[in-house]
Amino acid sequence: MLYFLYNAREIMDKSQKTDHYEENHIDIYGKNDINDLDPALNVFFHVNDLYLGKRMPIYFAVNDPSTTPRLLTREQSDSIPFSSKRLAYLLELISLAAGSPQALAMEQTLKQCELEATPGETRFCASSLESMLDLTCGIMGMDKLKALTTNIHNLSNTLLQEYTFLKEPMEINVSDMVACHTMAYPYAVYYCHGQKGYNRVFEISLGGESGNIVDAIAVCHMDTSNWDSDHVAFRVLGGQPGSSPVCHFLPADNIVWIPSP
């Protein structure tokens, strides 16, 4: 266990130095302390923005494989405590100082994963592919799933740039879905959630001003009435819980699970 934990610590150290967490781990749900001017917040939009020719600034991060945490096997995941009550033990195990940026990131992730679900919502955190699939299949009540991800072609170093909707956004009509977002942790942890019947999923072809093409996945949350009033989306788009739907693009390392036909 210690070998892959130390290796994970090295990845986390590198990630911190290269701003990997700032680029890839915005808290989509719950309170967020990121400054409103952070360019990485340019992922939210209104449902009435979904039309051919729409232009808007969007932030897509570049994922460096050398600084991207890996999913553990189920056996490895089950052998490591995953609780904010055991944070001191975990920090000692991988020799991280309490109060360090990495330790604070771990604490925030653990607290996020321990939040109770809002009415009608299902949520969980997974650090192995097996547990992610098992829990998602259980939520949807089926064994066959399809994974949707954002595909970035020839992304330039310009992470934030003006994009144009090249085609009419295509809605993927599904009755259920589970979205999984990467979280800041020494190894890969996905925060997954779903709310049956209250989300819409879209495939959107985007052309960037630097010439790159992105086949993006976007999710629109149609009912935000139970969201935290301090949710970062309301600071970006305006409004308040329940006032209007909130849509956002998914980073390339996030996953949307839908029923497989």
CSV table of C-alpha atoms in Angstrom, one decimal:
chain,number,residue,atom,x,y,z
A,1,MET,CA,0.0,0.0,0.0
A,2,LEU,CA,2.8,2.4,0.9
A,3,TYR,CA,4.4,2.2,-2.6
A,4,PHE,CA,1.5,3.6,-4.5
A,5,LEU,CA,0.6,6.1,-1.8
A,6,TYR,CA,4.1,7.6,-2.0
A,7,ASN,CA,3.9,7.6,-5.8
A,8,ALA,CA,0.5,9.3,-5.5
A,9,ARG,CA,2.1,11.9,-3.2
A,10,GLU,CA,4.7,12.6,-5.8
A,11,ILE,CA,2.0,13.1,-8.4
A,12,MET,CA,0.1,15.4,-6.1
A,13,ASP,CA,3.3,17.5,-5.5
A,14,LYS,CA,3.8,17.9,-9.2
A,15,SER,CA,0.2,18.7,-9.8
A,16,GLN,CA,0.3,21.4,-7.2
A,17,LYS,CA,3.3,23.0,-8.9
A,18,THR,CA,1.7,22.9,-12.3
A,19,ASP,CA,-1.7,24.3,-11.1
A,20,HIS,CA,-3.4,21.0,-12.0
A,21,TYR,CA,-6.0,21.4,-9.3
A,22,GLU,CA,-6.8,24.9,-10.2
A,23,GLU,CA,-7.3,23.8,-13.8
A,24,ASN,CA,-9.2,20.6,-13.4
A,25,HIS,CA,-10.9,20.6,-10.0
A,26,ILE,CA,-13.5,23.4,-9.8
A,27,ASP,CA,-16.1,22.4,-7.2
A,28,ILE,CA,-19.2,22.2,-9.4
A,29,TYR,CA,-21.4,21.5,-6.4
A,30,GLY,CA,-21.5,23.1,-3.0
A,31,LYS,CA,-19.6,26.2,-1.8
A,32,ASN,CA,-16.5,27.3,-3.7
A,33,ASP,CA,-13.9,29.8,-2.6
A,34,ILE,CA,-12.4,30.3,-6.0
A,35,ASN,CA,-12.2,34.0,-7.0
A,36,ASP,CA,-14.9,34.9,-9.5
A,37,LEU,CA,-12.3,36.2,-11.9
A,38,ASP,CA,-10.6,32.8,-12.2
A,39,PRO,CA,-10.6,31.9,-15.9
A,40,ALA,CA,-11.4,28.3,-15.2
A,41,LEU,CA,-14.9,29.4,-14.2
A,42,ASN,CA,-15.7,30.0,-17.9
A,43,VAL,CA,-17.5,26.6,-18.2
A,44,PHE,CA,-21.0,27.7,-17.1
A,45,PHE,CA,-23.7,29.0,-19.5
A,46,HIS,CA,-27.5,29.4,-19.8
A,47,VAL,CA,-29.8,26.9,-21.5
A,48,ASN,CA,-30.8,29.6,-24.0
A,49,ASP,CA,-27.2,29.7,-25.2
A,50,LEU,CA,-27.7,26.4,-27.0
A,51,TYR,CA,-27.8,27.4,-30.6
A,52,LEU,CA,-25.7,27.2,-33.8
A,53,GLY,CA,-23.3,30.1,-34.1
A,54,LYS,CA,-23.2,30.9,-30.4
A,55,ARG,CA,-19.9,32.5,-29.4
A,56,MET,CA,-18.6,32.4,-25.8
A,57,PRO,CA,-15.3,32.2,-23.9
A,58,ILE,CA,-14.7,28.6,-22.6
A,59,TYR,CA,-11.9,27.2,-20.5
A,60,PHE,CA,-10.6,23.7,-21.3
A,61,ALA,CA,-7.6,22.5,-19.3
A,62,VAL,CA,-4.6,20.5,-20.7
A,63,ASN,CA,-4.2,17.2,-18.9
A,64,ASP,CA,-0.6,16.2,-18.4
A,65,PRO,CA,-0.4,12.4,-17.9
A,66,SER,CA,2.6,12.7,-15.6
A,67,THR,CA,0.5,14.8,-13.2
A,68,THR,CA,-2.8,13.1,-13.5
A,69,PRO,CA,-3.7,10.9,-10.6
A,70,ARG,CA,-4.7,7.3,-11.4
A,71,LEU,CA,-7.7,5.3,-10.3
A,72,LEU,CA,-6.8,2.6,-7.8
A,73,THR,CA,-7.8,-1.0,-8.0
A,74,ARG,CA,-10.8,-1.9,-5.7
A,75,GLU,CA,-8.4,-3.9,-3.5
A,76,GLN,CA,-6.1,-0.8,-3.1
A,77,SER,CA,-9.0,1.5,-2.6
A,78,ASP,CA,-10.6,-0.6,0.1
A,79,SER,CA,-7.4,-0.8,2.0
A,80,ILE,CA,-7.1,3.0,2.6
A,81,PRO,CA,-9.3,4.9,4.9
A,82,PHE,CA,-11.4,7.6,3.1
A,83,SER,CA,-12.8,9.8,5.8
A,84,SER,CA,-12.2,13.3,7.1
A,85,LYS,CA,-11.9,11.7,10.6
A,86,ARG,CA,-8.8,9.9,9.4
A,87,LEU,CA,-7.2,12.8,7.7
A,88,ALA,CA,-4.4,13.2,10.3
A,89,TYR,CA,-3.6,9.5,9.8
A,90,LEU,CA,-3.6,9.8,6.0
A,91,LEU,CA,-1.3,12.9,6.1
A,92,GLU,CA,1.2,11.1,8.3
A,93,LEU,CA,1.0,8.0,6.1
A,94,ILE,CA,2.2,10.0,3.0
A,95,SER,CA,4.3,12.5,4.9
A,96,LEU,CA,2.2,15.6,4.1
A,97,ALA,CA,2.2,18.6,6.5
A,98,ALA,CA,-1.1,19.6,7.9
A,99,GLY,CA,-2.1,23.0,6.5
A,100,SER,CA,-0.1,22.5,3.3
A,101,PRO,CA,-1.9,23.1,0.0
A,102,GLN,CA,-2.1,19.4,-0.7
A,103,ALA,CA,-3.5,18.7,2.8
A,104,LEU,CA,-6.1,21.4,2.4
A,105,ALA,CA,-7.1,20.0,-1.0
A,106,MET,CA,-7.5,16.5,0.5
A,107,GLU,CA,-9.6,17.9,3.4
A,108,GLN,CA,-11.9,19.7,1.0
A,109,THR,CA,-12.4,16.6,-1.2
A,110,LEU,CA,-13.2,14.4,1.9
A,111,LYS,CA,-15.7,17.0,3.1
A,112,GLN,CA,-17.3,17.2,-0.3
A,113,CYS,CA,-17.7,13.5,-0.5
A,114,GLU,CA,-19.3,13.4,2.9
A,115,LEU,CA,-22.0,15.9,2.2
A,116,GLU,CA,-25.5,14.6,2.3
A,117,ALA,CA,-27.4,14.4,-0.9
A,118,THR,CA,-30.1,17.0,-1.6
A,119,PRO,CA,-33.7,15.7,-2.0
A,120,GLY,CA,-34.1,13.5,-5.1
A,121,GLU,CA,-30.4,13.4,-5.7
A,122,THR,CA,-28.0,10.5,-5.4
A,123,ARG,CA,-24.3,11.1,-4.8
A,124,PHE,CA,-21.2,9.1,-4.0
A,125,CYS,CA,-17.4,9.2,-4.4
A,126,ALA,CA,-15.4,6.5,-6.1
A,127,SER,CA,-11.6,5.8,-6.3
A,128,SER,CA,-11.8,2.6,-8.3
A,129,LEU,CA,-13.4,1.9,-11.7
A,130,GLU,CA,-15.1,-1.1,-10.2
A,131,SER,CA,-16.8,0.8,-7.4
A,132,MET,CA,-17.8,3.6,-9.9
A,133,LEU,CA,-19.4,1.1,-12.2
A,134,ASP,CA,-21.1,-0.9,-9.5
A,135,LEU,CA,-22.6,2.2,-7.8
A,136,THR,CA,-23.7,3.8,-11.1
A,137,CYS,CA,-25.3,0.5,-12.3
A,138,GLY,CA,-27.1,0.3,-9.0
A,139,ILE,CA,-28.4,3.8,-9.3
A,140,MET,CA,-29.7,3.3,-12.8
A,141,GLY,CA,-30.9,-0.2,-12.2
A,142,MET,CA,-29.1,-1.6,-15.3
A,143,ASP,CA,-25.9,-3.4,-16.2
A,144,LYS,CA,-25.0,-1.8,-19.5
A,145,LEU,CA,-23.7,1.8,-19.5
A,146,LYS,CA,-22.2,4.2,-22.0
A,147,ALA,CA,-19.5,6.7,-21.0
A,148,LEU,CA,-19.6,10.2,-22.5
A,149,THR,CA,-16.5,12.5,-22.3
A,150,THR,CA,-15.3,15.7,-23.8
A,151,ASN,CA,-12.8,15.1,-26.6
A,152,ILE,CA,-10.3,17.9,-27.3
A,153,HIS,CA,-8.5,17.9,-30.6
A,154,ASN,CA,-5.1,19.7,-31.0
A,155,LEU,CA,-5.7,22.0,-28.0
A,156,SER,CA,-3.3,25.0,-28.0
A,157,ASN,CA,-1.7,26.5,-25.0
A,158,THR,CA,-4.5,29.0,-24.8
A,159,LEU,CA,-6.7,27.4,-22.2
A,160,LEU,CA,-9.3,30.1,-22.2
A,161,GLN,CA,-10.4,31.2,-25.7
A,162,GLU,CA,-13.4,32.2,-27.7
A,163,TYR,CA,-15.4,29.3,-29.1
A,164,THR,CA,-18.1,29.1,-31.7
A,165,PHE,CA,-20.8,26.4,-31.7
A,166,LEU,CA,-20.1,24.8,-35.1
A,167,LYS,CA,-23.3,22.8,-35.2
A,168,GLU,CA,-26.7,22.8,-33.6
A,169,PRO,CA,-26.2,21.3,-30.2
A,170,MET,CA,-27.4,17.7,-30.2
A,171,GLU,CA,-29.4,16.6,-27.1
A,172,ILE,CA,-28.9,13.0,-26.0
A,173,ASN,CA,-32.4,12.0,-24.8
A,174,VAL,CA,-31.9,9.9,-21.6
A,175,SER,CA,-34.2,9.3,-18.7
A,176,ASP,CA,-31.3,9.0,-16.3
A,177,MET,CA,-27.6,9.9,-16.0
A,178,VAL,CA,-24.8,10.1,-13.5
A,179,ALA,CA,-22.0,12.7,-13.8
A,180,CYS,CA,-18.6,12.0,-12.3
A,181,HIS,CA,-16.2,14.9,-11.6
A,182,THR,CA,-12.5,14.6,-10.7
A,183,MET,CA,-11.5,15.8,-7.2
A,184,ALA,CA,-8.2,16.9,-5.8
A,185,TYR,CA,-6.6,14.0,-4.0
A,186,PRO,CA,-3.3,12.0,-4.1
A,187,TYR,CA,-5.0,9.4,-6.2
A,188,ALA,CA,-8.0,9.7,-8.5
A,189,VAL,CA,-11.3,10.3,-6.8
A,190,TYR,CA,-14.5,10.9,-8.7
A,191,TYR,CA,-17.4,12.7,-7.1
A,192,CYS,CA,-20.5,11.3,-8.9
A,193,HIS,CA,-24.1,12.4,-8.7
A,194,GLY,CA,-27.4,12.2,-10.4
A,195,GLN,CA,-31.0,13.4,-10.2
A,196,LYS,CA,-33.4,11.4,-12.2
A,197,GLY,CA,-35.4,13.4,-14.7
A,198,TYR,CA,-33.9,16.8,-13.9
A,199,ASN,CA,-30.9,16.9,-16.2
A,200,ARG,CA,-30.3,17.3,-19.9
A,201,VAL,CA,-27.2,16.1,-21.8
A,202,PHE,CA,-25.8,17.7,-25.0
A,203,GLU,CA,-23.0,17.0,-27.4
A,204,ILE,CA,-21.7,20.3,-28.8
A,205,SER,CA,-19.1,20.7,-31.5
A,206,LEU,CA,-16.9,23.8,-30.8
A,207,GLY,CA,-14.4,25.6,-32.9
A,208,GLY,CA,-11.8,27.7,-31.0
A,209,GLU,CA,-10.2,31.0,-32.2
A,210,SER,CA,-6.8,29.2,-32.1
A,211,GLY,CA,-8.1,26.6,-34.6
A,212,ASN,CA,-8.7,23.7,-32.3
A,213,ILE,CA,-11.8,21.6,-32.3
A,214,VAL,CA,-13.6,20.3,-29.2
A,215,ASP,CA,-16.4,17.7,-29.2
A,216,ALA,CA,-17.8,18.7,-25.8
A,217,ILE,CA,-20.2,17.2,-23.4
A,218,ALA,CA,-22.4,19.6,-21.5
A,219,VAL,CA,-25.0,19.0,-18.8
A,220,CYS,CA,-27.9,21.3,-18.0
A,221,HIS,CA,-29.4,21.0,-14.5
A,222,MET,CA,-33.0,22.0,-15.0
A,223,ASP,CA,-33.9,22.2,-11.3
A,224,THR,CA,-31.6,24.1,-9.0
A,225,SER,CA,-34.1,24.8,-6.2
A,226,ASN,CA,-32.1,22.7,-3.7
A,227,TRP,CA,-28.7,24.1,-4.6
A,228,ASP,CA,-26.6,26.1,-2.1
A,229,SER,CA,-27.2,29.8,-2.6
A,230,ASP,CA,-23.4,30.2,-2.6
A,231,HIS,CA,-22.9,27.8,-5.5
A,232,VAL,CA,-20.3,29.2,-7.8
A,233,ALA,CA,-22.6,29.0,-10.8
A,234,PHE,CA,-24.8,31.7,-9.4
A,235,ARG,CA,-21.8,34.0,-9.0
A,236,VAL,CA,-20.9,33.4,-12.6
A,237,LEU,CA,-24.3,33.5,-14.2
A,238,GLY,CA,-26.4,35.4,-11.7
A,239,GLY,CA,-29.6,34.2,-10.3
A,240,GLN,CA,-30.4,32.1,-7.2
A,241,PRO,CA,-31.5,28.6,-6.4
A,242,GLY,CA,-34.5,27.6,-8.5
A,243,SER,CA,-34.5,30.8,-10.6
A,244,SER,CA,-33.3,29.1,-13.8
A,245,PRO,CA,-31.4,26.1,-15.2
A,246,VAL,CA,-27.6,26.0,-15.0
A,247,CYS,CA,-25.6,24.4,-17.8
A,248,HIS,CA,-21.8,23.6,-17.8
A,249,PHE,CA,-19.2,22.0,-20.0
A,250,LEU,CA,-17.4,19.0,-18.7
A,251,PRO,CA,-13.6,18.9,-18.6
A,252,ALA,CA,-12.0,16.1,-20.5
A,253,ASP,CA,-11.3,14.1,-17.4
A,254,ASN,CA,-14.9,14.1,-16.3
A,255,ILE,CA,-17.4,11.4,-17.2
A,256,VAL,CA,-21.2,11.2,-17.8
A,257,TRP,CA,-22.7,7.8,-17.6
A,258,ILE,CA,-25.9,7.1,-19.5
A,259,PRO,CA,-27.9,3.9,-20.2
A,260,SER,CA,-26.4,1.9,-23.1
A,261,PRO,CA,-28.9,1.3,-25.9
